[in-house]
Structures are given as structure tokens and as C-alpha cells.
PDB file of C-alpha atoms and ligand atoms in Angstrom:
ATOM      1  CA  UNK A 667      -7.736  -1.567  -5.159  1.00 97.00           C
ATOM      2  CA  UNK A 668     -10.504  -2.362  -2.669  1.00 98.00           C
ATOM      3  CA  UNK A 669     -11.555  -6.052  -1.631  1.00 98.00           C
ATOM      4  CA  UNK A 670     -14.265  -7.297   0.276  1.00 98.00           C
ATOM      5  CA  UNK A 671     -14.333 -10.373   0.967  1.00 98.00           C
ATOM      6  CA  UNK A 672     -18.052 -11.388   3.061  1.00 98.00           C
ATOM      7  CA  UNK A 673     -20.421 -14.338   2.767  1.00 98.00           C
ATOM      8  CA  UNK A 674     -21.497 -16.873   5.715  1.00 97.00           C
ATOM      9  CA  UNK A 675     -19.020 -19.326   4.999  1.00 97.00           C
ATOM     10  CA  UNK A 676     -15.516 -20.355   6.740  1.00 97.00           C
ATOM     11  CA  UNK A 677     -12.501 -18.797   5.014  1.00 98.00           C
ATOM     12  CA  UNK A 678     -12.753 -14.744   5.053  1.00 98.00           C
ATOM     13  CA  UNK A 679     -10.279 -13.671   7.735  1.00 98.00           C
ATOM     14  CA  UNK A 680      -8.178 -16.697   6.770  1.00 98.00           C
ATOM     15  CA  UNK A 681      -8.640 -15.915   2.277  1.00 98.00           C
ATOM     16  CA  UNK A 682      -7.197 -11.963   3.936  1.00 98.00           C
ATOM     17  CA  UNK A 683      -4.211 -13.826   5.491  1.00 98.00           C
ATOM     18  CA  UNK A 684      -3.016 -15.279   2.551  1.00 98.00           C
ATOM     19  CA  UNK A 685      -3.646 -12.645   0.629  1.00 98.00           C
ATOM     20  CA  UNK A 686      -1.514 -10.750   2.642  1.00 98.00           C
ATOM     21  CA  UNK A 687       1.168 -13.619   2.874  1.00 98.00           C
ATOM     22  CA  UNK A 688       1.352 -13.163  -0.671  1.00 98.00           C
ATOM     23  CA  UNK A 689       1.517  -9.645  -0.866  1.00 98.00           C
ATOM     24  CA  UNK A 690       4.421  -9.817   1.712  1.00 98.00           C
ATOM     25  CA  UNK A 691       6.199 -11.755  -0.601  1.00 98.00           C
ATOM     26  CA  UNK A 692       5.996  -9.102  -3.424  1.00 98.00           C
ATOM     27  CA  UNK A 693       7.835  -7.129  -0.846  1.00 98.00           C
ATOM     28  CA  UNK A 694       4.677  -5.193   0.033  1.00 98.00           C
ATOM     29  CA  UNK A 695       4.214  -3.774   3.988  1.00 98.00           C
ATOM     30  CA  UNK A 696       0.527  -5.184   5.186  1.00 99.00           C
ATOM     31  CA  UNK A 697      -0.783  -4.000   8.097  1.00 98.00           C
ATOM     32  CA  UNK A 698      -4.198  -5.624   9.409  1.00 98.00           C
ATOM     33  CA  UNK A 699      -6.741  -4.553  12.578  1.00 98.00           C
ATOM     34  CA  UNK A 700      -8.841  -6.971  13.970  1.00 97.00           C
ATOM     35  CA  UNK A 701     -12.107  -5.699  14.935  1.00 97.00           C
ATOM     36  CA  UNK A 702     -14.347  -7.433  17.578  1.00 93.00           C
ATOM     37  CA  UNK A 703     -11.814 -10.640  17.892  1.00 87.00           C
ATOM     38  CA  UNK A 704     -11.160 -10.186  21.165  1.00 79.00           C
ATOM     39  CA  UNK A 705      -8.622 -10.827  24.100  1.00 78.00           C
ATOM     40  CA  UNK A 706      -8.116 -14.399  22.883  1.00 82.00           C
ATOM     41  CA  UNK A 707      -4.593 -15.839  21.427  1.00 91.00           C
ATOM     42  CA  UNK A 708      -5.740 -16.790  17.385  1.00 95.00           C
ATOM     43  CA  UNK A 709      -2.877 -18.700  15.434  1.00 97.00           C
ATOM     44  CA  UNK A 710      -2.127 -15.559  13.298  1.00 97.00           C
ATOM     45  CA  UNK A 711      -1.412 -13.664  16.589  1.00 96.00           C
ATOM     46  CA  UNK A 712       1.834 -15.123  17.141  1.00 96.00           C
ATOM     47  CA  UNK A 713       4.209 -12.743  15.984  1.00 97.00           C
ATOM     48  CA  UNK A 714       7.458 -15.353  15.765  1.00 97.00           C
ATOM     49  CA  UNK A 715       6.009 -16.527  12.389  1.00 95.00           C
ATOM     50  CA  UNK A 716       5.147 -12.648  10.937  1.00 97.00           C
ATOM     51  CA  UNK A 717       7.064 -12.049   7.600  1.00 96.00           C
ATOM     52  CA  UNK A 718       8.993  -8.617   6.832  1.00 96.00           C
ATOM     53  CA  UNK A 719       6.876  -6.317   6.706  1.00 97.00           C
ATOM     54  CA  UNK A 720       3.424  -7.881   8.461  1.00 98.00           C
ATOM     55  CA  UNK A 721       1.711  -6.441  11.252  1.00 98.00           C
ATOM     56  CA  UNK A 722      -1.344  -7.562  12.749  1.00 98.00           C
ATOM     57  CA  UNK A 723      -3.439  -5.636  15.442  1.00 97.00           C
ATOM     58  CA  UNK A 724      -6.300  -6.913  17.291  1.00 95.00           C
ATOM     59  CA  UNK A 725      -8.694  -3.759  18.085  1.00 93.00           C
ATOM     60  CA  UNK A 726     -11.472  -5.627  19.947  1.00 88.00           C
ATOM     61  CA  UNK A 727     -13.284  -7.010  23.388  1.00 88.00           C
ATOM     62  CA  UNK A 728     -14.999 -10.006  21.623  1.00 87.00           C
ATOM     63  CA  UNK A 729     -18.047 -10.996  20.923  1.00 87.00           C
ATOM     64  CA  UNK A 730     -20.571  -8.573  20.998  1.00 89.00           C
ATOM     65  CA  UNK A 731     -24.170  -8.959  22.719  1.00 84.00           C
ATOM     66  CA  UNK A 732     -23.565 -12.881  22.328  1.00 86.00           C
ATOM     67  CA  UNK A 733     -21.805 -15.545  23.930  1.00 80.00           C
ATOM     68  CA  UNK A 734     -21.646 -14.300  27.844  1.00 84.00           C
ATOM     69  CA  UNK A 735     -20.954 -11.159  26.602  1.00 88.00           C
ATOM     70  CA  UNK A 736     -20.862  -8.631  29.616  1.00 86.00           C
ATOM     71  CA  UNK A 737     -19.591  -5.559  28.375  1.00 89.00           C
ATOM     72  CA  UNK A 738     -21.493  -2.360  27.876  1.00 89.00           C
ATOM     73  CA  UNK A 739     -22.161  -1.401  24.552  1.00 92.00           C
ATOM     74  CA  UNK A 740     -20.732   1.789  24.675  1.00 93.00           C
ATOM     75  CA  UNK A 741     -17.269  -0.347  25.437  1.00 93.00           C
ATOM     76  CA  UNK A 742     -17.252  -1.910  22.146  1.00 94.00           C
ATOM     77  CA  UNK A 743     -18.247   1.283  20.351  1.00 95.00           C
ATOM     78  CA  UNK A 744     -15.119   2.818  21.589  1.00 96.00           C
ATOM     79  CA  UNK A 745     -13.084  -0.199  20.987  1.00 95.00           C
ATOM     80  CA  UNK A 746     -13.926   0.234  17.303  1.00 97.00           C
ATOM     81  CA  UNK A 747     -13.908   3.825  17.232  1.00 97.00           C
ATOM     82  CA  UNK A 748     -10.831   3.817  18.602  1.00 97.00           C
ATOM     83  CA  UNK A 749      -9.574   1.249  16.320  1.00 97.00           C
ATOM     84  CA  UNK A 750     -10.260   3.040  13.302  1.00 98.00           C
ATOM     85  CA  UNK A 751      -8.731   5.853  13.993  1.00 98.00           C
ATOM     86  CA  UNK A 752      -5.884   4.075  14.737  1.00 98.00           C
ATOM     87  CA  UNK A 753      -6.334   3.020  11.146  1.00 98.00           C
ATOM     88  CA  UNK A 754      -6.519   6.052  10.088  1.00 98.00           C
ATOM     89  CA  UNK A 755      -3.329   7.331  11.515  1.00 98.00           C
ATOM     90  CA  UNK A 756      -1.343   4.641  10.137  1.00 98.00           C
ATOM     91  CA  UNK A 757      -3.196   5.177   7.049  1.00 98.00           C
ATOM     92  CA  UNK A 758      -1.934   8.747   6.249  1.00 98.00           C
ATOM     93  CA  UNK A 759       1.908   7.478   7.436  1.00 98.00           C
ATOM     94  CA  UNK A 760       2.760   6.581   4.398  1.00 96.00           C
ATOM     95  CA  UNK A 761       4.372   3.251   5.900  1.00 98.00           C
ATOM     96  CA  UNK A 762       1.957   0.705   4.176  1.00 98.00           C
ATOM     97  CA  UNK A 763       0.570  -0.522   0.492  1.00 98.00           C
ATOM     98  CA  UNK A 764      -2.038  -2.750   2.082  1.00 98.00           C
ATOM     99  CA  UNK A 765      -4.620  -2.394   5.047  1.00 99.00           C
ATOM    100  CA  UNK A 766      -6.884  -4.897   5.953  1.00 98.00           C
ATOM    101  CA  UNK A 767      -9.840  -4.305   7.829  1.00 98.00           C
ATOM    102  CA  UNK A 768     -10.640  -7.842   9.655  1.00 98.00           C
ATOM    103  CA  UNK A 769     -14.417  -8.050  10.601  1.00 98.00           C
ATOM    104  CA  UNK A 770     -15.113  -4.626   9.591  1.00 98.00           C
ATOM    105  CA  UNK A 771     -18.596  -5.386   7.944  1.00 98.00           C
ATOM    106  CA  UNK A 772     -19.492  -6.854  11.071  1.00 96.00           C
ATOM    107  CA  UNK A 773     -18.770  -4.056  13.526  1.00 97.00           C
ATOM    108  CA  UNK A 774     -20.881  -1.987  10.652  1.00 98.00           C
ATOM    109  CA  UNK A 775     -23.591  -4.305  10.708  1.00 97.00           C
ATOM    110  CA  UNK A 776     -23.667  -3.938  14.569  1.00 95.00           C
ATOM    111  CA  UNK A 777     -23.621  -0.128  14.064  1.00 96.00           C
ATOM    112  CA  UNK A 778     -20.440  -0.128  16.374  1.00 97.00           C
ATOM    113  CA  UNK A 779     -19.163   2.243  13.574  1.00 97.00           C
ATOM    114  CA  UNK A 780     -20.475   4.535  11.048  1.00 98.00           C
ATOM    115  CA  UNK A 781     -20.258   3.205   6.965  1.00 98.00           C
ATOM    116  CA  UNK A 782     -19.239   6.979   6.301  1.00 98.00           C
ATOM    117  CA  UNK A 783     -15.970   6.813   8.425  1.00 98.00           C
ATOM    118  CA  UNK A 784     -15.396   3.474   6.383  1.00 98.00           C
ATOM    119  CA  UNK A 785     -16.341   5.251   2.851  1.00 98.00           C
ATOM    120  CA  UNK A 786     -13.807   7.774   3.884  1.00 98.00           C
ATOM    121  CA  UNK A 787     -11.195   5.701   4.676  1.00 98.00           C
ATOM    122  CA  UNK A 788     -12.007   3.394   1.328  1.00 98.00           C
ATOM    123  CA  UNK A 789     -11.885   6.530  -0.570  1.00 98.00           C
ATOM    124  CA  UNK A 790      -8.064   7.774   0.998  1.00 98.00           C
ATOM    125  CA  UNK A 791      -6.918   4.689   0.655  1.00 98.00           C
ATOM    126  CA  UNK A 792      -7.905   4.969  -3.284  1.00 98.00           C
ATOM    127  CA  UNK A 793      -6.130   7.950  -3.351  1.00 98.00           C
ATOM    128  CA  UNK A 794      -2.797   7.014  -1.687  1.00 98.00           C
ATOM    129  CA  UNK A 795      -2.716   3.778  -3.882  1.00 98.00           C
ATOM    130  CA  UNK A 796      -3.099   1.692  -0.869  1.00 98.00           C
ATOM    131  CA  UNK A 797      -4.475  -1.559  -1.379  1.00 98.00           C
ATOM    132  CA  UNK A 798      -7.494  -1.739   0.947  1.00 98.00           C
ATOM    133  CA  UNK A 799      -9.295  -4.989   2.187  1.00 99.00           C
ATOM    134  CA  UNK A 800     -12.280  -5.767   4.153  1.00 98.00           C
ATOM    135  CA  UNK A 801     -13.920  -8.842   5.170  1.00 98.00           C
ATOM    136  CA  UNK A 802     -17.077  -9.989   7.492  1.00 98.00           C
ATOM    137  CA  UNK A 803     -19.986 -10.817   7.125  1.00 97.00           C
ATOM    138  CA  UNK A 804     -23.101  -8.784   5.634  1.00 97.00           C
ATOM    139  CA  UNK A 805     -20.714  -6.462   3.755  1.00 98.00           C
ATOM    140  CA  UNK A 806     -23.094  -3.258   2.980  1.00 98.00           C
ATOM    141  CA  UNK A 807     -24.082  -2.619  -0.795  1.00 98.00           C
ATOM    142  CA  UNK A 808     -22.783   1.180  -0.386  1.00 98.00           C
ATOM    143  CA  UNK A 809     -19.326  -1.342  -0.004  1.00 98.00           C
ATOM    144  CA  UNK A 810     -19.972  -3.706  -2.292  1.00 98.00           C
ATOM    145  CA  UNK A 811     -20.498  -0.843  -4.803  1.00 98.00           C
ATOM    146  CA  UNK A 812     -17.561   0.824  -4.594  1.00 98.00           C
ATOM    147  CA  UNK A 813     -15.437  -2.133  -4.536  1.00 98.00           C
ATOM    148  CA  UNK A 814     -13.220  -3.696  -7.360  1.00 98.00           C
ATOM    149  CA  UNK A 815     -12.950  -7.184  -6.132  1.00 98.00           C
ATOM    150  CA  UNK A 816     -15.995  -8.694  -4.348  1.00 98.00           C
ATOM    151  CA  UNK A 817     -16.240 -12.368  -3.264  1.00 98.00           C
ATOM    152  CA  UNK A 818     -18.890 -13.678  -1.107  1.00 98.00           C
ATOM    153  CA  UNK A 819     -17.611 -17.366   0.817  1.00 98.00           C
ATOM    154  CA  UNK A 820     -20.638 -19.217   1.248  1.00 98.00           C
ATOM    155  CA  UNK A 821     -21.497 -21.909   3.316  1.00 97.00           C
ATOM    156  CA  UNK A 822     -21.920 -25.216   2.004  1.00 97.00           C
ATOM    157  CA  UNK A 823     -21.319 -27.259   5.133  1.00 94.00           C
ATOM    158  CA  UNK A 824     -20.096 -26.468   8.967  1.00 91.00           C
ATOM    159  CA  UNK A 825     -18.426 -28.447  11.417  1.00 87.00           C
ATOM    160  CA  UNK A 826     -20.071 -26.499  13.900  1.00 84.00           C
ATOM    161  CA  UNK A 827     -23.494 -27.459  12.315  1.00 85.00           C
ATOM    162  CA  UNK A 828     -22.631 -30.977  13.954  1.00 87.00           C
ATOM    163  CA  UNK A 829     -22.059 -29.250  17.313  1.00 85.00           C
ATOM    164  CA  UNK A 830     -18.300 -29.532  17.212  1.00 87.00           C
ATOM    165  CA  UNK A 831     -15.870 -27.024  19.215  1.00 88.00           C
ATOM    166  CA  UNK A 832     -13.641 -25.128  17.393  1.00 88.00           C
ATOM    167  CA  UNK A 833     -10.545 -26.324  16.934  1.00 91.00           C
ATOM    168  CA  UNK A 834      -7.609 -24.604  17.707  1.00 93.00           C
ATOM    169  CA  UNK A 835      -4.980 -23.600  15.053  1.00 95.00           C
ATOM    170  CA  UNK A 836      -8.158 -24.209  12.293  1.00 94.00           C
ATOM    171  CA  UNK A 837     -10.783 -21.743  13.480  1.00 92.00           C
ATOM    172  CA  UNK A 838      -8.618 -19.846  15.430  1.00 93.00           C
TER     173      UNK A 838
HETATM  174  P1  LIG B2040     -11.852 -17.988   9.160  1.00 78.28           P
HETATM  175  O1  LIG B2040     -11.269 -17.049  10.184  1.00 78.28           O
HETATM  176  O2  LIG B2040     -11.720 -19.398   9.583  1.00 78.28           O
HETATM  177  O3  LIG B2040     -11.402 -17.681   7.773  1.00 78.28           O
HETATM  178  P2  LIG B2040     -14.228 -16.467   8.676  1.00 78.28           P
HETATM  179  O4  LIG B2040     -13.413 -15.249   8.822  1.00 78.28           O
HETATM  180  O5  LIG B2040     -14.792 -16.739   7.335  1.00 78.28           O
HETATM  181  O6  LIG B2040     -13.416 -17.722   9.173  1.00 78.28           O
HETATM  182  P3  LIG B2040     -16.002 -15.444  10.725  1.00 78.28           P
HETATM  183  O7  LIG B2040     -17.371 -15.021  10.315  1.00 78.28           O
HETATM  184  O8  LIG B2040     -14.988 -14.414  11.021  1.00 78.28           O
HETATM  185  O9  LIG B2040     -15.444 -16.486   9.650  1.00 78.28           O
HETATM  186  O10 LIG B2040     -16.195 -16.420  11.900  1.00 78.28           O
HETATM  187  C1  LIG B2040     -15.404 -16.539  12.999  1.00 78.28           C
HETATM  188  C2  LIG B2040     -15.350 -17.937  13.456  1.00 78.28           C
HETATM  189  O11 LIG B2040     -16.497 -18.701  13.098  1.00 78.28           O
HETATM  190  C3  LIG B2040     -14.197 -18.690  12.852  1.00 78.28           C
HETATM  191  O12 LIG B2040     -13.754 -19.526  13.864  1.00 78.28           O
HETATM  192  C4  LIG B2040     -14.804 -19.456  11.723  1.00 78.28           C
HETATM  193  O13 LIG B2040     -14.064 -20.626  11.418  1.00 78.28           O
HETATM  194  C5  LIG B2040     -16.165 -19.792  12.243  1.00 78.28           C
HETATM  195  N1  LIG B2040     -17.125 -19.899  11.126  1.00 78.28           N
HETATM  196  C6  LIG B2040     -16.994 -19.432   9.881  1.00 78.28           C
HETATM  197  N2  LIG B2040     -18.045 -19.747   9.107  1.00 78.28           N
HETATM  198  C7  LIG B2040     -18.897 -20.435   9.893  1.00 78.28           C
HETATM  199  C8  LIG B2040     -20.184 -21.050   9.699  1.00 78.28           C
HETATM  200  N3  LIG B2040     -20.795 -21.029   8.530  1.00 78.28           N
HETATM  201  N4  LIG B2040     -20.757 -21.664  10.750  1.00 78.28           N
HETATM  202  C9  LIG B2040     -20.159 -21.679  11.919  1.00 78.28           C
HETATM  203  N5  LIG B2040     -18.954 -21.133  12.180  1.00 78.28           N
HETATM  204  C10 LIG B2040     -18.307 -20.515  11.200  1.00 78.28           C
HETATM  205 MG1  LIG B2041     -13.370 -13.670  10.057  1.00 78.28          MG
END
């Protein structure tokens, strides 16, 4: 079963963490990588308040090309390179029946990674019965195609439209 879950809206990341809350509860293992989110402590990061079988790994340096962003390039490629692979390798152990794929679409629509490496990994995924999700924005139609469930979160209204900060424990 392949998700993507994309759109401009609030409510991607956090629509995968309650998917996997639930899938927990089934008894299922759910492992999820983070790409891009960065260095910074998000409310999901906490591991005291994991469930059996939940694993979260954050495989990023932050924002990319905005917001002060410093880093080479080439530093983020490798981030998510590396990230994948890790992906990969946990993939083919056999220990999981769901893998999410946090901000994925994103670090494809900044060409950090290649949509073949993620067609790949859809595709093994399909054939070890895992349950595969992905979420970000601008989810690629080569994605979108393949997938079973697609839902697109769209934005109606932002707090941040109003030049709010974001609020701890809500946005992250
Ligand atoms: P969340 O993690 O809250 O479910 P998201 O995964 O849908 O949000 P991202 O695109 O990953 O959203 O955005 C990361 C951050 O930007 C989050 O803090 C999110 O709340 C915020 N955000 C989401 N949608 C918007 C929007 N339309 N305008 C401004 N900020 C947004
Ligand atoms: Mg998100």
C-alpha cells in the first residue's frame, strides 16, 4: 500500500503521525525518516512518548537554500543520500510493515535525490508488503501515479499568513 500525502496546507507530517499511531496500535512496527527537518527538537522527537514498536529518525541539516541557510549543497545531498540508504537497509531487514518517508517529495523537488531511487524503493516496498508512506509538498505525478492512496492538504488559511511564529508543540 503506498500513500502520499502532499498539498500546501498544514497537516502532512502530522496526518503521517497518526497514521502511524494507529498503525502501532494494530500491533504494526513503523519506522519513519525525516528528511530536511533538521537539528531542531520537534514534539514527535521525544522518544519517552514512542509506542511499541515506533521509531522515528531525523535524516536532515534543515532548511535548504532558505532561511540563513549556510550549508553547501553538496551537504544536504549527502544528508539525503545517505538517509535513504539508510532506508533502504532497514527496508530489506525485514523488521518493519510501515515506512514513512517524511518530506520526501520535497528533497525530490529540490533534486537532493533522484525519483528513481524513490520508484525503487516504492516498488520493494510493494513487494515485501510493506506499507509505504510519503508526504511533502509537490509530490511528483510519476508518485502520484503509482500510488493507491493520494490526498493533497490544501491550504485554506495560515497562521503564518498573519505573520505569527510558530508555535511550539503545534508546528513543531
Ligand atoms: P505539520 O507538520 O504541521 O503537519 P506539514 O507537514 O503539512 O505540517 P510542511 O510543509 O512540512 O507542513 O511544513 C513545515 C512547517 O510549516 C510546519 O511547521 C507547518 O505547520 C508549517 N506549515 C504548513 N503549512 C503551511 C502553510 N500553508 N503556510 C505556512 N506554514 C505552513
Ligand atoms: Mg511536513
Amino acid at each position: 500500500m503506498l500513500i502520499v500525502i502532499t498539498g500546501n496546507g498544514k497537516g502532512k507530517t502530522t496526518s503521517a503521525l497518526g497514521q502511524a499511531f494507529r498503525s502501532v496500535g494494530d500491533g504494526k512496527r513503523v519506522l519513519i525518516f525525516q528528511f530536511i527537518k533538521g537539528p531542531w527538537k520537534s514534539g514527535e522527537d521525544n522518544k519517552e512518548i514512542w509506542p511499541k514498536g515506533f521509531e522515528l529518525r531525523k535524516g536532515g541539516l534543515g532548511f535548504v537554500g532558505i532561511l540563513g541557510d549556510k550549508l553547501p549543497r553538496a551537504e544536504h545531498e549527502k544528508a539525503a543520500e545517505k538517509t535513504l540508504d539508510e532506508a533502504f537497509s532497514e527496508l530489506q531487514s525485514g523488521r518493519w510493515n510501515m515506512i514513512i518517508l517524511d518530506e520526501i517529495n520535497n528533497a525530490l523537488a529540490l533534486n537532493l535525490i533522484k525519483l528513481e531511487k524513490v520508484l525503487k524503493f516504492a516498488e520493494e516496498c510493494w513487494a515485501r508488503k510493506i506499507d509505504l508512506i510519503l508526504t511533502g509538498r509537490d509530490a511528483p505525478k510519476e508518485l502520484i501515479e503509482i500510488a493507491d492512496t493520494v490526498s493533497e492538504v490544501k491550504e485554506v488559511k495560515h497562521l503564518y499568513n498573519e505573520g505569527k511564529k510558530a508555535r511550539r508543540g503545534i508546528e513543531y
